[in-house]
Amino acid sequence: MKLKAFGLLAVVLLVGCRPEVGYQDPGSPAGQQLSGSATVFAAASLTESFQQIGKLFEDANPSAQIVFNFSSSSGLATQISEQGGADVYASADRANMDKVADRSLIDGSAQVFARNRLEIVVAPGNPKGIKTLADLANPELKVVLAAPQVPAGHYAREALDNAGVTIRPVSEAVDVKGVLGPVTLGEADAGIVYATDIKAAGSRAEGLAIPEDLNVNAEYPIALVKNGRNAQVGRAFIDLVLSEEGQQVMADHGFIPA
Amino acid sequence: MSTPTRLSATLEKVSTGAAKLAVGIAVLFFLLPLVGLLLRTPWGELGTELASPPVRSALWLSLVCSLAATAISLVFGVPLAWALARWEFPGRSLVRALTTLPMIVPPVVGGVALLLAFGRRGFAGRWLDQAFGVTLPFTTAGAILAETFVAMPFLVITVEAGLRSMNRRFEDAAATLGARPWVTFRRVTLPLIAPSLWAGAALAWARALGEFGATITFAGNLPGRTQTIPLAVYLALENRLEAAITLSVVLLAVSLTVLVLLRDRFMPNP
């Protein structure tokens, strides 16, 4: 009994002593005194571009931090719905953003900040001489696709449908970066990924363009998540992504500006 | 010990209390996730979910791969355990460290290492491909190989411990009575180490059944070929949480059933 009372007292004391971290004077102009960290849940295909924007953000706001969680957009949507923990969510498709928005977990409305298209990824020098989506149907080839559950996977199947091609992949990766790995290691002959992933892979992979009429238009929406820990830093990060500076970084990584 | 003073009696009380608290926290720590899973299980849909072809094929594949990995572990692991326990050879401790390596490296790292050795471009894999036309990545055989890699150490160290702790007088007696080494092993040693053999096999099997990282890295993820239950659970988490929970409960039930059966049959309560 005594112990319980002591514990209660300790809790009261601890709560009472909690420093007012991140307290902001409501009257202060925005952009000043940004502090604390915000967590950004972003599609795997945004890994390189968002890391660069995150660095720009931290350089401009030395006492603020951006923590990233890169994964498949669908997995991130489940995480946000089930356990939260995100201040910002950037998805590789509208469907997953809608899923989160339908649960009223979005503050305001989502904004499209970039677009992407698909390419066929092959080993450098294209040793198998692949040219078109139809070539991927060759049963001799080992083709990896993203799983149909994740955006890159359903986009890839959409493009294959557009081309009237049915293929049997040897593996279905859990996110788009998982398609790149086996191809760059030489274990798979080809895969379908975003153009930006091929750019990020540099000399380790080669991209083959998919004609405009067969390709898909992958739109990337971004939004502030409700009940995050640091809405102010989260909002400022979104602003930076949508700014001219942020859009330039997206373009540098091969995205098509929104 | 002399008559406890009041101070030491108090200390004892406090430490007993602390131990009880620690035990309670430990039990809760294991219990709560289980409760969380069971509370969210859509029991009404369990039957439909189980009957669906993707779940059935993942379940079947999980059983086939984990049992195959256990069988391979027994065939190669028991002799290895014997060598580690009974043979004197230089570098024995190095071999033992090597054997237990898969237990301490992250499974994904193990998967990458397997790819670099047995992949199409790997030094051993290239030879396998050229000599036998065998490629392991993205095949069920590859999934079995990955599971064996992470599971066999559990069998080896358990059986080795059994061999070390058994009373060797019975083997000596059998040998003195003229039994050949193989007969001694089969009729005397094996029955004596049976509990550790079954415990090792059960541990290896459970580890193989739950394998995720090495499998997805080395064998990939394809329904019907390499998508075992843990991979299916991970994929289902992407968009069908209920299905993921159902699959998890099924895997839990299968493992528990087999472990309980094994325990009753081969591992009497001490």
JSON list of C-alpha atoms in Angstrom, two decimals, chain B residues 5-146:
[
{"chain": "B", "resi": 5, "resn": "THR", "atom": "CA", "xyz": [19.18, -10.23, 11.75]},
{"chain": "B", "resi": 6, "resn": "ARG", "atom": "CA", "xyz": [16.23, -7.93, 11.23]},
{"chain": "B", "resi": 7, "resn": "LEU", "atom": "CA", "xyz": [18.07, -6.11, 8.47]},
{"chain": "B", "resi": 8, "resn": "SER", "atom": "CA", "xyz": [18.81, -9.22, 6.46]},
{"chain": "B", "resi": 9, "resn": "ALA", "atom": "CA", "xyz": [15.23, -10.42, 6.96]},
{"chain": "B", "resi": 10, "resn": "THR", "atom": "CA", "xyz": [13.98, -7.16, 5.50]},
{"chain": "B", "resi": 11, "resn": "LEU", "atom": "CA", "xyz": [16.46, -7.41, 2.67]},
{"chain": "B", "resi": 12, "resn": "GLU", "atom": "CA", "xyz": [15.28, -10.92, 1.96]},
{"chain": "B", "resi": 13, "resn": "LYS", "atom": "CA", "xyz": [11.68, -9.79, 1.89]},
{"chain": "B", "resi": 14, "resn": "VAL", "atom": "CA", "xyz": [12.50, -6.98, -0.52]},
{"chain": "B", "resi": 15, "resn": "SER", "atom": "CA", "xyz": [14.51, -9.19, -2.82]},
{"chain": "B", "resi": 16, "resn": "THR", "atom": "CA", "xyz": [11.81, -11.87, -2.85]},
{"chain": "B", "resi": 17, "resn": "GLY", "atom": "CA", "xyz": [9.28, -9.17, -3.66]},
{"chain": "B", "resi": 18, "resn": "ALA", "atom": "CA", "xyz": [11.50, -7.84, -6.45]},
{"chain": "B", "resi": 19, "resn": "ALA", "atom": "CA", "xyz": [11.95, -11.32, -7.88]},
{"chain": "B", "resi": 20, "resn": "LYS", "atom": "CA", "xyz": [8.20, -11.90, -7.86]},
{"chain": "B", "resi": 21, "resn": "LEU", "atom": "CA", "xyz": [7.65, -8.58, -9.60]},
{"chain": "B", "resi": 22, "resn": "ALA", "atom": "CA", "xyz": [10.26, -9.46, -12.25]},
{"chain": "B", "resi": 23, "resn": "VAL", "atom": "CA", "xyz": [8.58, -12.84, -12.82]},
{"chain": "B", "resi": 24, "resn": "GLY", "atom": "CA", "xyz": [5.20, -11.15, -13.16]},
{"chain": "B", "resi": 25, "resn": "ILE", "atom": "CA", "xyz": [6.53, -8.63, -15.68]},
{"chain": "B", "resi": 26, "resn": "ALA", "atom": "CA", "xyz": [8.27, -11.37, -17.66]},
{"chain": "B", "resi": 27, "resn": "VAL", "atom": "CA", "xyz": [5.09, -13.47, -17.84]},
{"chain": "B", "resi": 28, "resn": "LEU", "atom": "CA", "xyz": [3.00, -10.46, -18.86]},
{"chain": "B", "resi": 29, "resn": "PHE", "atom": "CA", "xyz": [5.58, -9.57, -21.49]},
{"chain": "B", "resi": 30, "resn": "PHE", "atom": "CA", "xyz": [5.04, -12.92, -23.18]},
{"chain": "B", "resi": 31, "resn": "LEU", "atom": "CA", "xyz": [1.33, -13.08, -22.51]},
{"chain": "B", "resi": 32, "resn": "LEU", "atom": "CA", "xyz": [0.16, -9.65, -23.69]},
{"chain": "B", "resi": 33, "resn": "PRO", "atom": "CA", "xyz": [1.18, -9.98, -27.38]},
{"chain": "B", "resi": 34, "resn": "LEU", "atom": "CA", "xyz": [-0.61, -13.33, -27.46]},
{"chain": "B", "resi": 35, "resn": "VAL", "atom": "CA", "xyz": [-3.72, -11.78, -25.95]},
{"chain": "B", "resi": 36, "resn": "GLY", "atom": "CA", "xyz": [-3.51, -8.92, -28.46]},
{"chain": "B", "resi": 37, "resn": "LEU", "atom": "CA", "xyz": [-3.43, -11.41, -31.32]},
{"chain": "B", "resi": 38, "resn": "LEU", "atom": "CA", "xyz": [-6.29, -13.51, -29.98]},
{"chain": "B", "resi": 39, "resn": "LEU", "atom": "CA", "xyz": [-8.48, -10.48, -29.19]},
{"chain": "B", "resi": 40, "resn": "ARG", "atom": "CA", "xyz": [-8.26, -9.27, -32.78]},
{"chain": "B", "resi": 41, "resn": "THR", "atom": "CA", "xyz": [-8.71, -12.67, -34.41]},
{"chain": "B", "resi": 42, "resn": "PRO", "atom": "CA", "xyz": [-11.81, -12.77, -36.62]},
{"chain": "B", "resi": 43, "resn": "TRP", "atom": "CA", "xyz": [-12.86, -16.18, -35.27]},
{"chain": "B", "resi": 44, "resn": "GLY", "atom": "CA", "xyz": [-15.96, -16.33, -37.46]},
{"chain": "B", "resi": 45, "resn": "GLU", "atom": "CA", "xyz": [-13.89, -16.07, -40.63]},
{"chain": "B", "resi": 46, "resn": "LEU", "atom": "CA", "xyz": [-11.17, -18.45, -39.53]},
{"chain": "B", "resi": 47, "resn": "GLY", "atom": "CA", "xyz": [-12.67, -21.37, -41.43]},
{"chain": "B", "resi": 48, "resn": "THR", "atom": "CA", "xyz": [-13.18, -19.46, -44.68]},
{"chain": "B", "resi": 49, "resn": "GLU", "atom": "CA", "xyz": [-9.70, -17.97, -44.43]},
{"chain": "B", "resi": 50, "resn": "LEU", "atom": "CA", "xyz": [-8.16, -21.40, -43.82]},
{"chain": "B", "resi": 51, "resn": "ALA", "atom": "CA", "xyz": [-9.98, -22.88, -46.79]},
{"chain": "B", "resi": 52, "resn": "SER", "atom": "CA", "xyz": [-8.80, -20.18, -49.19]},
{"chain": "B", "resi": 53, "resn": "PRO", "atom": "CA", "xyz": [-6.24, -21.51, -51.70]},
{"chain": "B", "resi": 54, "resn": "PRO", "atom": "CA", "xyz": [-3.50, -18.92, -50.96]},
{"chain": "B", "resi": 55, "resn": "VAL", "atom": "CA", "xyz": [-3.57, -19.69, -47.23]},
{"chain": "B", "resi": 56, "resn": "ARG", "atom": "CA", "xyz": [-3.66, -23.42, -47.82]},
{"chain": "B", "resi": 57, "resn": "SER", "atom": "CA", "xyz": [-0.71, -23.30, -50.18]},
{"chain": "B", "resi": 58, "resn": "ALA", "atom": "CA", "xyz": [1.33, -21.12, -47.79]},
{"chain": "B", "resi": 59, "resn": "LEU", "atom": "CA", "xyz": [0.53, -23.46, -44.90]},
{"chain": "B", "resi": 60, "resn": "TRP", "atom": "CA", "xyz": [1.42, -26.54, -46.93]},
{"chain": "B", "resi": 61, "resn": "LEU", "atom": "CA", "xyz": [4.64, -24.95, -48.15]},
{"chain": "B", "resi": 62, "resn": "SER", "atom": "CA", "xyz": [5.56, -23.97, -44.60]},
{"chain": "B", "resi": 63, "resn": "LEU", "atom": "CA", "xyz": [5.09, -27.53, -43.37]},
{"chain": "B", "resi": 64, "resn": "VAL", "atom": "CA", "xyz": [6.99, -29.10, -46.28]},
{"chain": "B", "resi": 65, "resn": "CYS", "atom": "CA", "xyz": [9.92, -26.69, -46.06]},
{"chain": "B", "resi": 66, "resn": "SER", "atom": "CA", "xyz": [10.27, -26.76, -42.28]},
{"chain": "B", "resi": 67, "resn": "LEU", "atom": "CA", "xyz": [10.04, -30.57, -42.09]},
{"chain": "B", "resi": 68, "resn": "ALA", "atom": "CA", "xyz": [12.55, -30.94, -44.93]},
{"chain": "B", "resi": 69, "resn": "ALA", "atom": "CA", "xyz": [14.90, -28.50, -43.20]},
{"chain": "B", "resi": 70, "resn": "THR", "atom": "CA", "xyz": [14.55, -30.50, -39.96]},
{"chain": "B", "resi": 71, "resn": "ALA", "atom": "CA", "xyz": [15.27, -33.78, -41.77]},
{"chain": "B", "resi": 72, "resn": "ILE", "atom": "CA", "xyz": [18.38, -32.34, -43.45]},
{"chain": "B", "resi": 73, "resn": "SER", "atom": "CA", "xyz": [19.48, -30.90, -40.11]},
{"chain": "B", "resi": 74, "resn": "LEU", "atom": "CA", "xyz": [19.19, -34.36, -38.52]},
{"chain": "B", "resi": 75, "resn": "VAL", "atom": "CA", "xyz": [21.10, -36.11, -41.31]},
{"chain": "B", "resi": 76, "resn": "PHE", "atom": "CA", "xyz": [24.02, -33.68, -41.23]},
{"chain": "B", "resi": 77, "resn": "GLY", "atom": "CA", "xyz": [23.69, -32.15, -37.79]},
{"chain": "B", "resi": 78, "resn": "VAL", "atom": "CA", "xyz": [23.86, -35.32, -35.67]},
{"chain": "B", "resi": 79, "resn": "PRO", "atom": "CA", "xyz": [27.22, -36.40, -37.16]},
{"chain": "B", "resi": 80, "resn": "LEU", "atom": "CA", "xyz": [28.49, -32.84, -36.74]},
{"chain": "B", "resi": 81, "resn": "ALA", "atom": "CA", "xyz": [27.36, -32.80, -33.10]},
{"chain": "B", "resi": 82, "resn": "TRP", "atom": "CA", "xyz": [29.08, -36.15, -32.62]},
{"chain": "B", "resi": 83, "resn": "ALA", "atom": "CA", "xyz": [32.32, -34.81, -34.09]},
{"chain": "B", "resi": 84, "resn": "LEU", "atom": "CA", "xyz": [32.18, -31.70, -31.91]},
{"chain": "B", "resi": 85, "resn": "ALA", "atom": "CA", "xyz": [31.50, -33.74, -28.76]},
{"chain": "B", "resi": 86, "resn": "ARG", "atom": "CA", "xyz": [33.77, -36.73, -29.28]},
{"chain": "B", "resi": 87, "resn": "TRP", "atom": "CA", "xyz": [36.54, -36.02, -31.76]},
{"chain": "B", "resi": 88, "resn": "GLU", "atom": "CA", "xyz": [39.72, -34.22, -30.85]},
{"chain": "B", "resi": 89, "resn": "PHE", "atom": "CA", "xyz": [40.86, -32.20, -33.81]},
{"chain": "B", "resi": 90, "resn": "PRO", "atom": "CA", "xyz": [42.60, -28.88, -34.32]},
{"chain": "B", "resi": 91, "resn": "GLY", "atom": "CA", "xyz": [40.26, -25.98, -34.86]},
{"chain": "B", "resi": 92, "resn": "ARG", "atom": "CA", "xyz": [37.34, -27.70, -33.14]},
{"chain": "B", "resi": 93, "resn": "SER", "atom": "CA", "xyz": [36.27, -24.59, -31.31]},
{"chain": "B", "resi": 94, "resn": "LEU", "atom": "CA", "xyz": [36.48, -22.70, -34.59]},
{"chain": "B", "resi": 95, "resn": "VAL", "atom": "CA", "xyz": [34.14, -25.23, -36.23]},
{"chain": "B", "resi": 96, "resn": "ARG", "atom": "CA", "xyz": [31.78, -24.90, -33.29]},
{"chain": "B", "resi": 97, "resn": "ALA", "atom": "CA", "xyz": [31.79, -21.10, -33.61]},
{"chain": "B", "resi": 98, "resn": "LEU", "atom": "CA", "xyz": [31.12, -21.44, -37.34]},
{"chain": "B", "resi": 99, "resn": "THR", "atom": "CA", "xyz": [28.20, -23.78, -36.63]},
{"chain": "B", "resi": 100, "resn": "THR", "atom": "CA", "xyz": [26.57, -21.33, -34.27]},
{"chain": "B", "resi": 101, "resn": "LEU", "atom": "CA", "xyz": [27.19, -18.31, -36.51]},
{"chain": "B", "resi": 102, "resn": "PRO", "atom": "CA", "xyz": [23.70, -18.48, -38.13]},
{"chain": "B", "resi": 103, "resn": "MET", "atom": "CA", "xyz": [22.22, -18.11, -34.64]},
{"chain": "B", "resi": 104, "resn": "ILE", "atom": "CA", "xyz": [23.87, -14.77, -34.05]},
{"chain": "B", "resi": 105, "resn": "VAL", "atom": "CA", "xyz": [23.93, -13.08, -37.45]},
{"chain": "B", "resi": 106, "resn": "PRO", "atom": "CA", "xyz": [20.66, -11.45, -38.53]},
{"chain": "B", "resi": 107, "resn": "PRO", "atom": "CA", "xyz": [18.79, -13.86, -40.84]},
{"chain": "B", "resi": 108, "resn": "VAL", "atom": "CA", "xyz": [18.75, -11.27, -43.63]},
{"chain": "B", "resi": 109, "resn": "VAL", "atom": "CA", "xyz": [22.55, -11.17, -43.51]},
{"chain": "B", "resi": 110, "resn": "GLY", "atom": "CA", "xyz": [22.52, -14.96, -43.67]},
{"chain": "B", "resi": 111, "resn": "GLY", "atom": "CA", "xyz": [20.30, -14.70, -46.75]},
{"chain": "B", "resi": 112, "resn": "VAL", "atom": "CA", "xyz": [22.68, -12.28, -48.45]},
{"chain": "B", "resi": 113, "resn": "ALA", "atom": "CA", "xyz": [25.63, -14.57, -47.63]},
{"chain": "B", "resi": 114, "resn": "LEU", "atom": "CA", "xyz": [23.72, -17.53, -49.09]},
{"chain": "B", "resi": 115, "resn": "LEU", "atom": "CA", "xyz": [23.02, -15.51, -52.27]},
{"chain": "B", "resi": 116, "resn": "LEU", "atom": "CA", "xyz": [26.69, -14.60, -52.64]},
{"chain": "B", "resi": 117, "resn": "ALA", "atom": "CA", "xyz": [27.68, -18.27, -52.26]},
{"chain": "B", "resi": 118, "resn": "PHE", "atom": "CA", "xyz": [24.81, -20.25, -53.80]},
{"chain": "B", "resi": 119, "resn": "GLY", "atom": "CA", "xyz": [23.21, -17.61, -56.05]},
{"chain": "B", "resi": 120, "resn": "ARG", "atom": "CA", "xyz": [23.44, -17.75, -59.81]},
{"chain": "B", "resi": 121, "resn": "ARG", "atom": "CA", "xyz": [26.49, -15.48, -59.64]},
{"chain": "B", "resi": 122, "resn": "GLY", "atom": "CA", "xyz": [27.86, -16.94, -56.40]},
{"chain": "B", "resi": 123, "resn": "PHE", "atom": "CA", "xyz": [31.05, -19.04, -56.57]},
{"chain": "B", "resi": 124, "resn": "ALA", "atom": "CA", "xyz": [29.34, -22.26, -55.48]},
{"chain": "B", "resi": 125, "resn": "GLY", "atom": "CA", "xyz": [26.08, -21.45, -57.23]},
{"chain": "B", "resi": 126, "resn": "ARG", "atom": "CA", "xyz": [27.78, -20.85, -60.58]},
{"chain": "B", "resi": 127, "resn": "TRP", "atom": "CA", "xyz": [29.36, -24.28, -60.34]},
{"chain": "B", "resi": 128, "resn": "LEU", "atom": "CA", "xyz": [26.04, -25.90, -59.39]},
{"chain": "B", "resi": 129, "resn": "ASP", "atom": "CA", "xyz": [24.42, -24.19, -62.37]},
{"chain": "B", "resi": 130, "resn": "GLN", "atom": "CA", "xyz": [27.12, -25.23, -64.85]},
{"chain": "B", "resi": 131, "resn": "ALA", "atom": "CA", "xyz": [27.65, -28.77, -63.57]},
{"chain": "B", "resi": 132, "resn": "PHE", "atom": "CA", "xyz": [24.08, -29.77, -62.74]},
{"chain": "B", "resi": 133, "resn": "GLY", "atom": "CA", "xyz": [21.88, -27.02, -64.16]},
{"chain": "B", "resi": 134, "resn": "VAL", "atom": "CA", "xyz": [20.66, -26.33, -60.62]},
{"chain": "B", "resi": 135, "resn": "THR", "atom": "CA", "xyz": [19.80, -22.81, -59.51]},
{"chain": "B", "resi": 136, "resn": "LEU", "atom": "CA", "xyz": [18.60, -22.36, -55.96]},
{"chain": "B", "resi": 137, "resn": "PRO", "atom": "CA", "xyz": [17.37, -18.75, -55.61]},
{"chain": "B", "resi": 138, "resn": "PHE", "atom": "CA", "xyz": [13.62, -18.36, -56.16]},
{"chain": "B", "resi": 139, "resn": "THR", "atom": "CA", "xyz": [12.98, -22.10, -55.75]},
{"chain": "B", "resi": 140, "resn": "THR", "atom": "CA", "xyz": [11.38, -24.20, -53.02]},
{"chain": "B", "resi": 141, "resn": "ALA", "atom": "CA", "xyz": [14.76, -25.96, -52.63]},
{"chain": "B", "resi": 142, "resn": "GLY", "atom": "CA", "xyz": [16.25, -22.52, -51.96]},
{"chain": "B", "resi": 143, "resn": "ALA", "atom": "CA", "xyz": [13.66, -21.86, -49.25]},
{"chain": "B", "resi": 144, "resn": "ILE", "atom": "CA", "xyz": [14.53, -25.21, -47.64]},
{"chain": "B", "resi": 145, "resn": "LEU", "atom": "CA", "xyz": [18.25, -24.37, -47.84]},
{"chain": "B", "resi": 146, "resn": "ALA", "atom": "CA", "xyz": [17.69, -20.99, -46.17]}
]
